[in-house]
């Protein structure tokens, strides 16, 4: 099942990318640099989606104490970090030809995404420093939740921060759409988003499966250790004598 | 909590009245090691039970789980028939725990430390209760000294005083005689006798087997996270230990 | 209702206990204030000697110094519990987990407010800004900023209190979260000092308030999970 999804995703991504990069005409104002949007926008959307999944999976763990939720959470965070980094890179690559610089503080999307990266790299690092699986899952859930709750606040604050300076920003529609062929641009963008989302779903499933296998090994290991501990303790006992009886 | 059965249990008829403490295949892992590997026992209300065993046997882990400071990994534990993992807030008012660490605030005086604890326990006049407890443990003269200036023995006495705040129905003691001088140890003995007279359930973990056995109704022995034997009254190992492990006797 | 009053009483007791410990805690609290003052001084060396540039940067530098000082403060307030197993004991009392959080956040708030209050005159002297005209707005910003820093700081201090590498994990986790507060507090402070030329002081204060409410609520709801083992 996952394999079929993977295949479909691959085909979709290749087809949509080919369309976006070669078939659709270039933007009148920004030239070919604008094509980066077709990659940057889906990446950003998937980053947000991944972190939303992480937050919800964290809540799921706290509610049910099932480590499978934690596996979903870590999958979301890792894949989210990947797409976030990709989105930032795309943003910088777009910025260089359009603004003349790699970084522009007044761009709210770029700064929000940078903060997003910092938040979730911190989350992953935090996970690494805790050993006990249940303790890690509970604490990571809580950390991930606060991070998710912060995102809308960051979004608003950075938007307002921009104030009166209206330099071109990543993803602002009036700069993306070419007045002569708006339909084609929208179709290209939407198809890229859809294709990337399929690829995201495939990545999430694979990562979750991997985490689930790790968890199963861990669970068996834990039960096994308890059984082994019991056997070892029993072997060390003196033989039962007749003076004791069952209660 | 996943309901994983570690070993199959033949059913026994539960004794009435309800026990103060009951554990069912209670297990706790720390990383790779099993501190408790499936402990099933009952402690009857009002009895004083000694928990014996060498270092690392799991005594402290068991007490901490009963005190709601640790969650079980597998199995369950009940205090007064309330599950400690699902409703710890109902268990906390009834339990007092003396741990290895004294849990004191160094910059506060002895009286302030106890008054704070009394307030946290919901007592009406915290400072009055604190003074009374200080009198009981013989720290009246040092009441207004910083806890940080106390010796180890005095700190232990102060921690003992904290147990006397409020009216717990279950008292858990982890090595209460440690770090105390002869007078201090007699104080512990006196308190244990008093709790016994008041029908407060007491579970005391100790290395000093002879000393606590004189004060206890029954005993249970832990080894490598398992209950290996029990005796006396008031405590029983539930009859679901695998064959080969002697089950406890409930002797009259 | 009774439960609410009980929670408030518990939180107040915890905050009071922390305040007593802080006031008696020898030099620890004073050292933090001294450190934050040093940071301000160093900023002067790093960005000066052009006083105009420093005056423009003053709000940002003030809040950076407050944030850095607060890192030490919130860590210390939780360390006071962890040192002798007191945090575990605190968790064993029959009290609500959110009351514990609010109590620690309250003492954190007081400490950060004092820190900010002492740094303001220092900033006025070092960077040549006039506080007198704008003091109500400045006070409001300071109070709202202190609430937010304390809420987030108390939460993350609870997260990192017993973990490895906690000295670096606390800032690493806390600073990205505090970025919007920093942004808003600095904007509000500049607006206040300049007499609110753009009329956006109110908006920034509202953002700060929203941040505070969200973080206090989130911290109160989740703190209990941090106390589990």
XYZ file of C-alpha atoms in Angstrom:
728
model
C 0.000 0.000 0.000
C 2.777 2.344 0.925
C 4.604 1.334 -2.187
C 1.699 2.288 -4.419
C 1.473 5.625 -2.662
C 5.184 6.131 -3.167
C 4.935 5.381 -6.839
C 1.972 7.668 -7.367
C 3.704 10.431 -5.421
C 6.841 10.082 -7.466
C 4.982 10.310 -10.734
C 2.958 13.267 -9.505
C 6.009 15.175 -8.328
C 7.890 14.578 -11.552
C 4.933 15.566 -13.698
C 4.037 18.666 -11.710
C 7.651 19.798 -11.490
C 8.196 19.365 -15.178
C 5.133 21.468 -15.787
C 6.125 24.155 -13.326
C 9.715 24.393 -14.395
C 9.462 24.116 -18.121
C 5.941 24.382 -19.442
C 4.406 27.304 -17.612
C 5.618 30.707 -18.816
C 7.971 32.787 -16.676
C 6.730 35.708 -14.621
C 6.833 39.075 -16.350
C 8.295 40.896 -13.314
C 10.622 38.365 -11.764
C 11.549 36.069 -14.606
C 12.512 32.485 -13.977
C 13.330 33.207 -10.347
C 9.617 33.208 -9.682
C 9.513 29.482 -10.445
C 11.016 28.857 -7.030
C 7.575 29.640 -5.655
C 6.331 26.358 -7.043
C 8.689 24.589 -4.697
C 8.772 27.043 -1.829
C 5.042 27.328 -1.266
C 4.359 23.567 -1.046
C 7.364 23.169 1.251
C 6.118 25.833 3.596
C 2.608 24.401 3.642
C 3.919 20.925 4.385
C 6.135 22.235 7.146
C 3.103 23.701 8.892
C 1.127 20.532 8.272
C 3.871 18.368 9.742
C 4.144 20.436 12.887
C 0.389 20.426 13.268
C 0.523 16.637 13.113
C 3.278 16.621 15.736
C 1.211 18.739 18.087
C -1.919 16.608 17.630
C 0.023 13.361 17.987
C 1.466 14.716 21.208
C -2.017 15.327 22.549
C -2.910 11.814 21.437
C -0.054 10.375 23.455
C -0.964 12.315 26.578
C -4.529 11.113 26.254
C -3.853 7.455 25.513
C -0.251 6.890 26.658
C 0.296 4.852 23.491
C 3.827 5.202 22.156
C 2.578 4.896 18.594
C 1.343 8.454 18.873
C 4.823 9.462 19.860
C 6.141 7.726 16.745
C 3.835 9.893 14.643
C 4.981 12.975 16.509
C 8.656 12.380 15.847
C 7.929 11.564 12.204
C 6.119 14.876 11.851
C 8.916 16.820 13.494
C 11.705 15.303 11.420
C 9.893 15.634 8.120
C 8.703 19.078 9.116
C 12.244 20.217 9.800
C 13.262 18.932 6.401
C 10.541 20.872 4.607
C 11.178 23.952 6.715
C 14.851 23.967 5.803
C 13.868 23.503 2.210
C 11.397 26.371 2.398
C 14.025 28.691 3.877
C 16.534 27.707 1.253
C 13.943 28.332 -1.435
C 13.138 31.668 0.100
C 16.756 32.728 0.132
C 17.300 31.566 -3.420
C 14.299 33.608 -4.465
C 15.427 36.586 -2.444
C 18.871 36.873 -3.977
C 17.784 37.806 -7.493
C 14.689 39.736 -6.423
C 15.939 41.699 -3.423
C 19.640 41.499 -4.116
C 20.265 39.928 -0.708
C 19.764 36.460 0.788
C 17.916 37.677 3.864
C 15.356 40.366 4.341
C 14.159 41.026 7.885
C 10.992 42.634 6.662
C 9.770 39.489 5.016
C 7.386 37.967 7.542
C 7.325 34.549 5.920
C 11.065 34.167 5.968
C 11.464 35.204 9.576
C 8.523 33.082 10.712
C 9.962 30.074 8.928
C 13.369 30.652 10.482
C 11.785 30.691 13.912
C 9.847 27.559 13.014
C 13.099 25.831 12.190
C 14.613 26.921 15.486
C 11.579 25.694 17.431
C 11.526 22.228 15.940
C 15.251 21.669 15.832
C 15.059 22.424 19.530
C 12.282 19.860 19.840
C 14.359 17.172 18.129
C 17.422 18.008 20.187
C 15.354 17.875 23.339
C 14.111 14.414 22.426
C 17.646 13.162 22.028
C 18.552 14.106 25.568
C 15.860 12.006 27.271
C 16.212 8.239 27.423
C 13.093 6.767 28.955
C 10.526 6.359 26.151
C 7.427 7.298 28.121
C 9.061 10.221 29.845
C 10.402 11.453 26.543
C 7.040 11.080 24.865
C 5.198 13.017 27.572
C 7.701 15.846 27.718
C 8.108 16.093 23.961
C 4.329 16.245 23.599
C 4.185 19.206 25.936
C 7.134 21.001 24.320
C 5.684 20.402 20.857
C 2.336 21.744 21.974
C 3.746 25.012 23.298
C 5.744 25.428 20.110
C 2.615 24.912 18.008
C 0.677 27.388 20.130
C 3.404 29.978 19.609
C 3.268 29.837 15.821
C 0.137 31.922 15.264
C 1.485 34.540 17.675
C 4.748 34.662 15.781
C 2.841 35.007 12.550
C 0.862 38.013 13.705
C 3.707 39.734 15.441
C 6.001 39.471 12.445
C 3.282 40.682 10.085
C 2.698 43.779 12.185
C 6.427 44.275 12.546
C 6.693 44.814 8.855
C 4.651 47.971 9.206
C 4.847 50.437 6.368
C 7.633 48.847 4.384
C 6.100 47.106 1.458
C 8.961 45.335 -0.215
C 8.112 42.325 -2.350
C 7.585 39.263 -0.255
C 7.646 35.586 -0.899
C 4.257 34.282 -1.819
C 2.378 37.562 -2.064
C -0.196 36.891 -4.732
C 0.089 40.107 -6.692
C 3.694 39.361 -7.422
C 3.213 35.699 -8.190
C 0.439 35.954 -10.696
C 1.212 37.151 -14.150
C -1.702 39.278 -15.413
C -1.453 37.700 -18.837
C -1.824 34.040 -17.790
C -3.123 33.770 -14.216
C -4.906 30.470 -14.707
C -1.820 28.525 -15.717
C 0.109 29.785 -12.712
C -2.606 28.785 -10.296
C -2.940 25.339 -11.839
C 0.811 24.834 -11.705
C 0.932 25.894 -8.075
C -2.000 23.783 -6.977
C -0.706 20.710 -8.776
C 2.695 21.142 -7.134
C 1.061 21.435 -3.722
C -0.978 18.305 -4.350
C 2.000 16.333 -5.642
C 4.204 17.382 -2.757
C 1.472 16.503 -0.294
C 1.355 12.989 -1.701
C 5.097 12.750 -1.317
C 4.769 14.050 2.245
C 2.180 11.414 3.072
C 4.495 8.723 1.776
C 7.430 10.057 3.796
C 5.312 10.232 6.941
C 4.141 6.655 6.542
C 7.641 5.348 5.998
C 9.030 7.258 8.952
C 6.163 6.145 11.167
C 6.682 2.538 10.143
C 10.328 2.832 11.021
C 9.515 4.359 14.402
C 6.899 1.702 15.001
C 9.383 -1.075 14.368
C 11.782 0.605 16.770
C 8.998 0.838 19.303
C 8.054 -2.802 18.893
C 11.622 -3.889 19.371
C 11.747 -1.686 22.410
C 8.471 -3.086 23.836
C 9.534 -6.674 23.296
C 12.812 -5.775 24.803
C 11.135 -4.307 27.858
C 8.834 -7.278 28.400
C 11.719 -9.566 27.692
C 13.825 -7.832 30.284
C 11.121 -8.223 32.870
C 10.762 -11.912 32.090
C 14.510 -12.364 32.164
C 14.719 -10.514 35.461
C 12.078 -12.783 36.950
C 13.862 -15.886 35.762
C 17.174 -14.681 37.090
C 15.663 -13.845 40.458
C 13.896 -17.172 40.675
C 17.033 -19.047 39.795
C 18.834 -17.343 42.654
C 16.247 -18.301 45.254
C 16.680 -21.108 47.764
C 14.360 -24.058 47.006
C 10.861 -23.714 48.480
C 10.396 -25.591 51.733
C 7.249 -27.095 53.133
C 6.808 -24.513 55.905
C 5.302 -21.954 53.537
C 1.871 -22.198 52.058
C -0.239 -20.264 49.587
C -2.396 -17.380 50.780
C -1.991 1.694 30.708
C -1.568 -1.291 28.380
C -2.919 -4.350 30.077
C 0.006 -6.669 29.613
C 0.039 -9.839 31.626
C 3.515 -10.742 32.671
C 2.615 -14.126 34.018
C -0.614 -16.053 34.121
C -2.381 -15.927 37.452
C -4.701 -18.470 38.971
C -7.453 -16.490 40.581
C -7.820 -16.262 44.328
C -10.800 -15.036 46.176
C -10.055 -11.546 47.461
C -10.157 -11.204 51.202
C -12.449 -8.644 52.820
C -12.124 -5.930 54.237
C -10.438 -3.779 51.550
C -6.685 -3.473 51.891
C -4.825 -0.225 52.388
C -2.427 -1.115 49.586
C -2.798 -3.569 46.741
C -0.481 -4.054 43.790
C -1.139 -6.207 40.727
C 1.866 -7.407 38.779
C 3.407 -4.007 39.337
C 6.474 -3.462 37.188
C 8.689 -0.464 36.602
C 11.531 -0.093 34.149
C 14.258 2.501 34.216
C 15.797 2.454 30.776
C 17.138 -1.049 30.489
C 16.777 -2.345 34.000
C 13.657 -3.620 35.711
C 13.495 -2.056 39.171
C 10.243 -3.906 39.816
C 9.538 -7.019 37.813
C 5.976 -7.869 38.668
C 5.010 -7.423 42.307
C 1.587 -8.468 43.576
C 0.854 -7.892 47.210
C -1.680 -6.614 49.690
C -1.196 -4.650 52.857
C -4.095 -4.704 55.283
C -5.385 -1.481 56.753
C -3.879 -0.534 60.078
C -0.921 -2.893 59.922
C 2.763 -2.025 60.025
C 4.706 -3.860 57.361
C 8.450 -4.021 56.881
C 9.814 -4.084 53.346
C 13.148 -5.847 53.388
C 15.795 -6.554 50.825
C 19.257 -5.519 49.680
C 20.162 -2.344 47.816
C 18.605 -2.150 44.385
C 15.895 -4.654 45.242
C 13.160 -2.199 44.345
C 11.998 -1.053 47.784
C 12.340 2.646 47.055
C 10.736 2.228 43.653
C 7.727 0.522 45.181
C 7.318 3.227 47.804
C 7.648 5.986 45.233
C 4.948 4.441 43.080
C 2.616 4.224 46.085
C 3.401 7.852 46.904
C 2.357 8.803 43.300
C 5.851 10.050 42.458
C 6.446 7.362 39.836
C 4.149 5.906 37.235
C 4.039 2.138 36.813
C 5.352 0.781 33.518
C 3.157 -2.302 33.648
C 0.583 -3.504 36.124
C -1.133 -1.341 38.697
C -1.150 -0.258 42.310
C -3.996 0.883 44.511
C -4.013 2.868 47.699
C -7.317 2.689 49.532
C -8.751 1.093 46.396
C -7.858 4.101 44.249
C -5.547 3.457 41.318
C -2.397 5.559 41.740
C -1.851 6.057 38.039
C -5.334 7.150 37.050
C -6.362 9.153 40.128
C -3.252 10.289 41.949
C -5.047 13.398 43.195
C -7.316 11.194 45.310
C -4.387 9.282 46.737
C -2.221 12.248 47.696
C -4.261 13.589 50.614
C -4.003 10.241 52.383
C -0.333 9.446 51.993
C 2.792 10.756 53.749
C 6.190 9.704 52.430
C 9.630 9.981 53.999
C 12.123 9.717 51.169
C 15.906 9.447 51.011
C 16.184 13.119 50.152
C 15.020 15.484 52.834
C 13.360 17.913 50.390
C 14.005 21.016 52.480
C 14.496 24.629 51.492
C 17.892 25.614 52.822
C 17.187 29.318 53.076
C 14.010 28.924 55.084
C 13.956 28.223 58.802
C 12.778 24.899 60.173
C 9.514 26.475 61.249
C 9.004 28.069 57.835
C 9.718 24.800 56.067
C 7.106 22.968 58.106
C 4.608 25.813 57.936
C 4.887 25.729 54.161
C 4.350 21.966 54.127
C 1.383 22.348 56.468
C -0.133 24.969 54.189
C 0.381 22.707 51.189
C -1.388 19.925 53.019
C -4.331 22.229 53.550
C -4.009 22.588 57.309
C -5.910 25.404 58.993
C -3.206 27.102 61.073
C 0.046 26.141 59.381
C 2.420 27.828 61.784
C 0.689 26.328 64.813
C 0.818 22.864 63.310
C 4.444 23.424 62.387
C 5.430 24.351 65.947
C 3.634 21.309 67.319
C 5.445 19.027 64.898
C 8.782 20.627 65.760
C 8.120 19.972 69.447
C 7.406 16.334 68.731
C 10.684 15.762 66.962
C 12.731 17.734 69.458
C 13.645 20.689 67.251
C 11.891 23.384 69.261
C 15.120 25.195 70.099
C 16.232 25.210 66.474
C 12.899 26.254 65.049
C 14.118 29.596 63.770
C 17.423 28.509 62.347
C 18.000 28.135 58.630
C 17.535 24.550 57.506
C 20.730 24.869 55.518
C 22.658 25.161 58.768
C 21.315 21.889 60.156
C 23.296 18.702 60.437
C 22.203 15.636 58.488
C 20.548 14.160 61.567
C 18.615 17.331 62.262
C 17.467 17.506 58.671
C 16.153 13.973 58.964
C 14.288 14.937 62.128
C 12.774 17.892 60.339
C 11.651 15.624 57.511
C 10.110 13.312 60.109
C 8.303 16.294 61.556
C 6.775 16.917 58.170
C 5.131 13.505 58.315
C 3.274 14.542 61.434
C 1.394 17.317 59.679
C -2.145 16.362 58.943
C -3.588 12.901 59.332
C -2.338 10.513 56.685
C -3.871 7.067 56.567
C -0.799 5.565 54.882
C 2.748 6.372 55.988
C 5.619 5.256 53.776
C 9.079 5.325 55.319
C 12.246 4.842 53.302
C 15.156 3.999 55.589
C 13.865 6.121 58.467
C 16.701 5.155 60.809
C 19.438 6.250 58.430
C 21.655 9.186 59.447
C 20.099 9.404 62.900
C 21.787 9.127 66.270
C 20.508 6.821 68.997
C 17.943 9.370 70.191
C 16.774 9.918 66.667
C 16.290 6.232 66.115
C 14.268 5.983 69.300
C 12.137 8.828 68.010
C 11.394 6.860 64.873
C 10.496 3.813 66.940
C 8.167 5.900 69.086
C 6.446 7.356 66.061
C 5.988 3.957 64.530
C 4.435 2.673 67.728
C 2.120 5.623 67.813
C 0.995 5.087 64.247
C 0.368 1.455 65.031
C -1.776 2.455 67.972
C -3.696 4.882 65.792
C -4.319 2.181 63.197
C -2.410 4.089 60.534
C -1.033 1.771 57.859
C 2.748 1.951 57.759
C 5.102 0.480 55.177
C 8.737 0.851 56.154
C 11.644 -0.082 53.909
C 14.815 -0.771 55.795
C 18.137 -2.539 55.842
C 17.966 -2.806 59.585
C 15.790 -5.900 59.554
C 15.932 -6.758 63.258
C 15.001 -3.289 64.383
C 11.974 -2.864 62.163
C 10.793 -6.437 62.569
C 10.324 -5.759 66.257
C 7.968 -2.950 65.400
C 6.157 -4.555 62.475
C 3.216 -6.873 62.199
C 4.453 -8.499 59.020
C 7.192 -8.306 56.452
C 7.805 -8.804 52.768
C 11.143 -9.346 51.145
C 12.145 -8.004 47.751
C 14.987 -9.208 45.606
C 15.854 -7.926 42.144
C 12.417 -6.429 41.724
C 10.480 -9.484 42.841
C 8.730 -10.411 46.066
C 10.467 -13.522 47.203
C 8.905 -14.098 50.554
C 6.594 -12.652 53.134
C 5.511 -13.448 56.652
C 3.639 -12.229 59.686
C 0.238 -10.618 59.541
C -1.083 -7.732 57.547
C 0.761 -8.432 54.328
C 0.299 -11.101 51.728
C 1.739 -11.918 48.379
C -1.098 -12.556 45.996
C -1.198 -16.094 44.883
C -0.152 -15.527 41.318
C 3.551 -16.062 41.544
C 4.898 -18.604 39.089
C 5.591 -22.070 40.357
C 8.847 -22.361 42.195
C 8.593 -19.018 43.972
C 7.316 -19.555 47.499
C 4.109 -17.694 48.092
C 3.673 -15.851 51.363
C 2.114 -17.323 54.412
C -0.485 -15.486 56.378
C 0.198 -16.743 59.823
C -2.096 -15.998 62.677
C -15.674 28.998 43.856
C -13.801 27.138 46.530
C -11.474 25.264 44.231
C -10.307 28.498 42.641
C -9.676 30.114 46.002
C -7.730 27.081 47.114
C -5.590 27.225 43.968
C -4.909 30.926 44.413
C -3.972 30.343 48.049
C -1.582 27.560 47.073
C -0.004 29.647 44.323
C 0.396 32.566 46.698
C 2.040 30.374 49.344
C 4.490 28.995 46.805
C 5.327 32.452 45.504
C 5.789 33.707 49.058
C 8.086 30.840 49.877
C 10.145 31.542 46.759
C 10.331 35.238 47.608
C 11.588 34.438 51.121
C 14.179 32.085 49.744
C 15.273 34.633 47.110
C 15.612 37.461 49.604
C 17.659 35.331 51.953
C 19.544 33.516 49.242
C 22.722 35.447 49.782
C 23.944 36.998 46.587
C 22.239 34.874 43.965
C 19.456 37.282 43.022
C 21.747 40.277 43.226
C 24.280 38.597 40.994
C 21.695 38.177 38.287
C 20.849 41.867 38.353
C 24.530 42.686 38.254
C 24.988 40.370 35.288
C 22.166 42.011 33.353
C 23.673 45.421 34.091
C 27.002 44.220 32.772
C 25.331 43.034 29.601
C 23.957 46.534 29.082
C 27.374 47.985 29.631
C 28.906 45.599 27.157
C 26.338 46.475 24.564
C 27.581 50.020 24.910
C 31.095 48.923 24.095
C 29.916 46.766 21.238
C 27.703 49.315 19.532
C 29.137 52.645 20.642
C 30.507 55.194 20.982
C 28.013 56.988 18.766
C 25.348 57.912 21.317
C 22.679 58.458 18.741
C 22.966 54.886 17.567
C 22.817 53.706 21.159
C 19.771 55.787 21.941
C 17.969 54.312 18.958
C 18.939 50.810 19.964
C 18.146 51.324 23.650
C 14.748 49.586 23.787
C 16.115 46.494 22.061
C 19.170 46.368 24.288
C 17.077 46.815 27.418
C 14.842 43.879 26.574
C 17.712 41.675 25.543
C 19.336 42.315 28.898
C 16.052 41.521 30.658
C 15.657 38.279 28.704
C 19.220 37.133 29.408
C 18.895 37.951 33.071
C 15.553 36.154 33.220
C 17.134 32.970 31.893
C 19.221 32.847 35.017
C 16.333 33.803 37.278
C 13.854 31.173 36.156
C 16.518 28.492 36.154
C 17.414 29.406 39.710
C 13.804 29.371 40.919
C 13.410 25.804 39.731
C 16.841 24.731 40.879
C 15.854 25.744 44.382
C 13.286 22.952 44.247
C 15.359 20.362 42.499
C 18.352 20.598 44.796
C 17.062 18.488 47.649
C 14.248 16.595 45.980
C 11.851 19.362 46.970
C 10.161 19.408 43.571
C 9.156 15.782 43.912
C 7.882 16.506 47.404
C 5.949 19.510 46.109
C 4.310 17.287 43.529
C 3.216 14.892 46.250
C 1.119 17.443 48.102
C -2.649 17.353 47.526
C -2.552 20.472 45.365
C -3.422 21.185 41.765
C -0.570 21.052 39.246
C -1.634 24.327 37.692
C -1.506 25.984 41.079
C 2.156 24.963 41.359
C 2.837 26.440 37.933
C 1.078 29.689 38.730
C 2.911 29.986 42.020
C 6.312 29.579 40.358
C 5.268 31.889 37.529
C 4.195 34.492 40.069
C 7.545 34.510 41.855
C 9.250 34.561 38.462
C 7.138 37.545 37.459
C 8.125 39.451 40.576
C 11.800 38.722 39.996
C 11.717 39.756 36.332
C 9.736 42.884 37.153
C 12.327 43.915 39.720
C 15.074 43.193 37.217
C 13.417 45.318 34.549
C 12.658 48.081 37.008
C 16.289 48.309 38.014
C 17.559 48.185 34.458
C 15.351 51.026 33.234
C 17.200 53.788 35.075
C 20.493 52.197 34.048
C 19.434 52.310 30.412
C 18.325 55.898 30.860
C 21.773 56.837 32.113
C 23.867 54.764 29.736
C 21.935 55.455 26.557
C 20.541 58.877 27.259
C 16.828 58.391 27.093
C 14.162 60.300 28.939
C 11.895 58.114 30.981
C 9.785 60.653 32.781
C 7.230 61.474 30.120
C 6.421 57.948 29.127
C 6.483 56.145 32.437
C 2.902 54.787 32.534
C 3.287 53.164 29.133
C 6.760 51.925 30.050
C 5.443 50.413 33.235
C 2.623 48.682 31.368
C 5.082 47.259 28.859
C 7.378 46.096 31.621
C 4.564 44.388 33.498
C 3.155 42.660 30.436
C 6.597 41.628 29.248
C 7.513 40.272 32.669
C 4.355 38.163 32.801
C 5.126 36.575 29.450
C 8.800 35.972 30.148
C 7.942 34.416 33.472
C 5.201 32.183 32.067
C 7.435 30.822 29.309
C 10.521 30.716 31.503
C 8.798 28.869 34.328
C 7.478 26.321 31.880
C 10.834 25.624 30.258
C 12.656 25.664 33.549
C 10.274 22.877 34.538
C 11.032 21.048 31.302
C 14.793 21.221 31.727
C 15.172 21.056 35.501
C 16.435 17.516 35.681
C 17.844 16.925 32.262
C 21.331 16.728 30.869
C 22.815 19.859 29.361
C 20.090 21.911 30.994
C 22.129 25.125 31.024
C 22.056 25.203 27.245
C 18.678 23.537 26.733
C 16.764 26.179 28.665
C 17.820 29.100 26.436
C 17.715 26.914 23.331
C 14.076 26.013 23.900
C 12.920 29.267 25.434
C 14.421 31.897 23.139
C 12.557 31.014 19.930
C 9.276 31.033 21.832
C 10.011 34.421 23.361
C 10.846 36.053 20.014
C 7.375 37.535 19.446
C 7.316 38.908 22.982
C 10.714 40.480 22.468
C 9.599 42.017 19.222
C 6.405 43.434 20.704
C 8.003 44.678 23.918
C 10.721 46.530 22.036
C 8.240 48.085 19.645
C 6.015 49.134 22.515
C 8.946 50.593 24.432
C 10.158 52.632 21.447
C 6.658 53.819 20.741
C 6.271 54.872 24.363
C 9.588 56.729 24.408
C 8.850 58.571 21.180
C 5.363 59.561 22.234
C 3.599 56.977 20.074
C 4.045 58.676 16.674
C 2.431 55.864 14.693
C -0.333 55.204 17.170
C 0.551 51.535 17.377
C 1.450 51.373 21.068
C -1.987 50.000 21.853
C -1.660 47.259 19.259
C 1.681 46.101 20.617
C 0.384 46.061 24.163
C -2.549 43.990 22.966
C -0.193 41.525 21.337
C 1.748 41.264 24.581
C -1.457 40.638 26.494
C -2.533 37.934 24.047
C 0.876 36.287 24.335
C 0.671 36.370 28.122
C -2.796 34.857 28.254
C -1.960 32.093 25.791
C 1.302 31.151 27.473
C -0.075 31.253 31.007
C -2.962 29.031 29.963
C -0.776 26.620 28.008
C 1.738 26.411 30.835
C -0.905 25.864 33.493
C -2.570 23.081 31.542
C 0.613 21.199 30.659
C 2.844 21.706 33.697
C 1.441 18.640 35.428
C 2.878 16.398 32.742
C 6.322 17.782 33.445
C 6.124 16.705 37.063
C 5.510 13.081 36.147
C 8.201 10.436 36.182
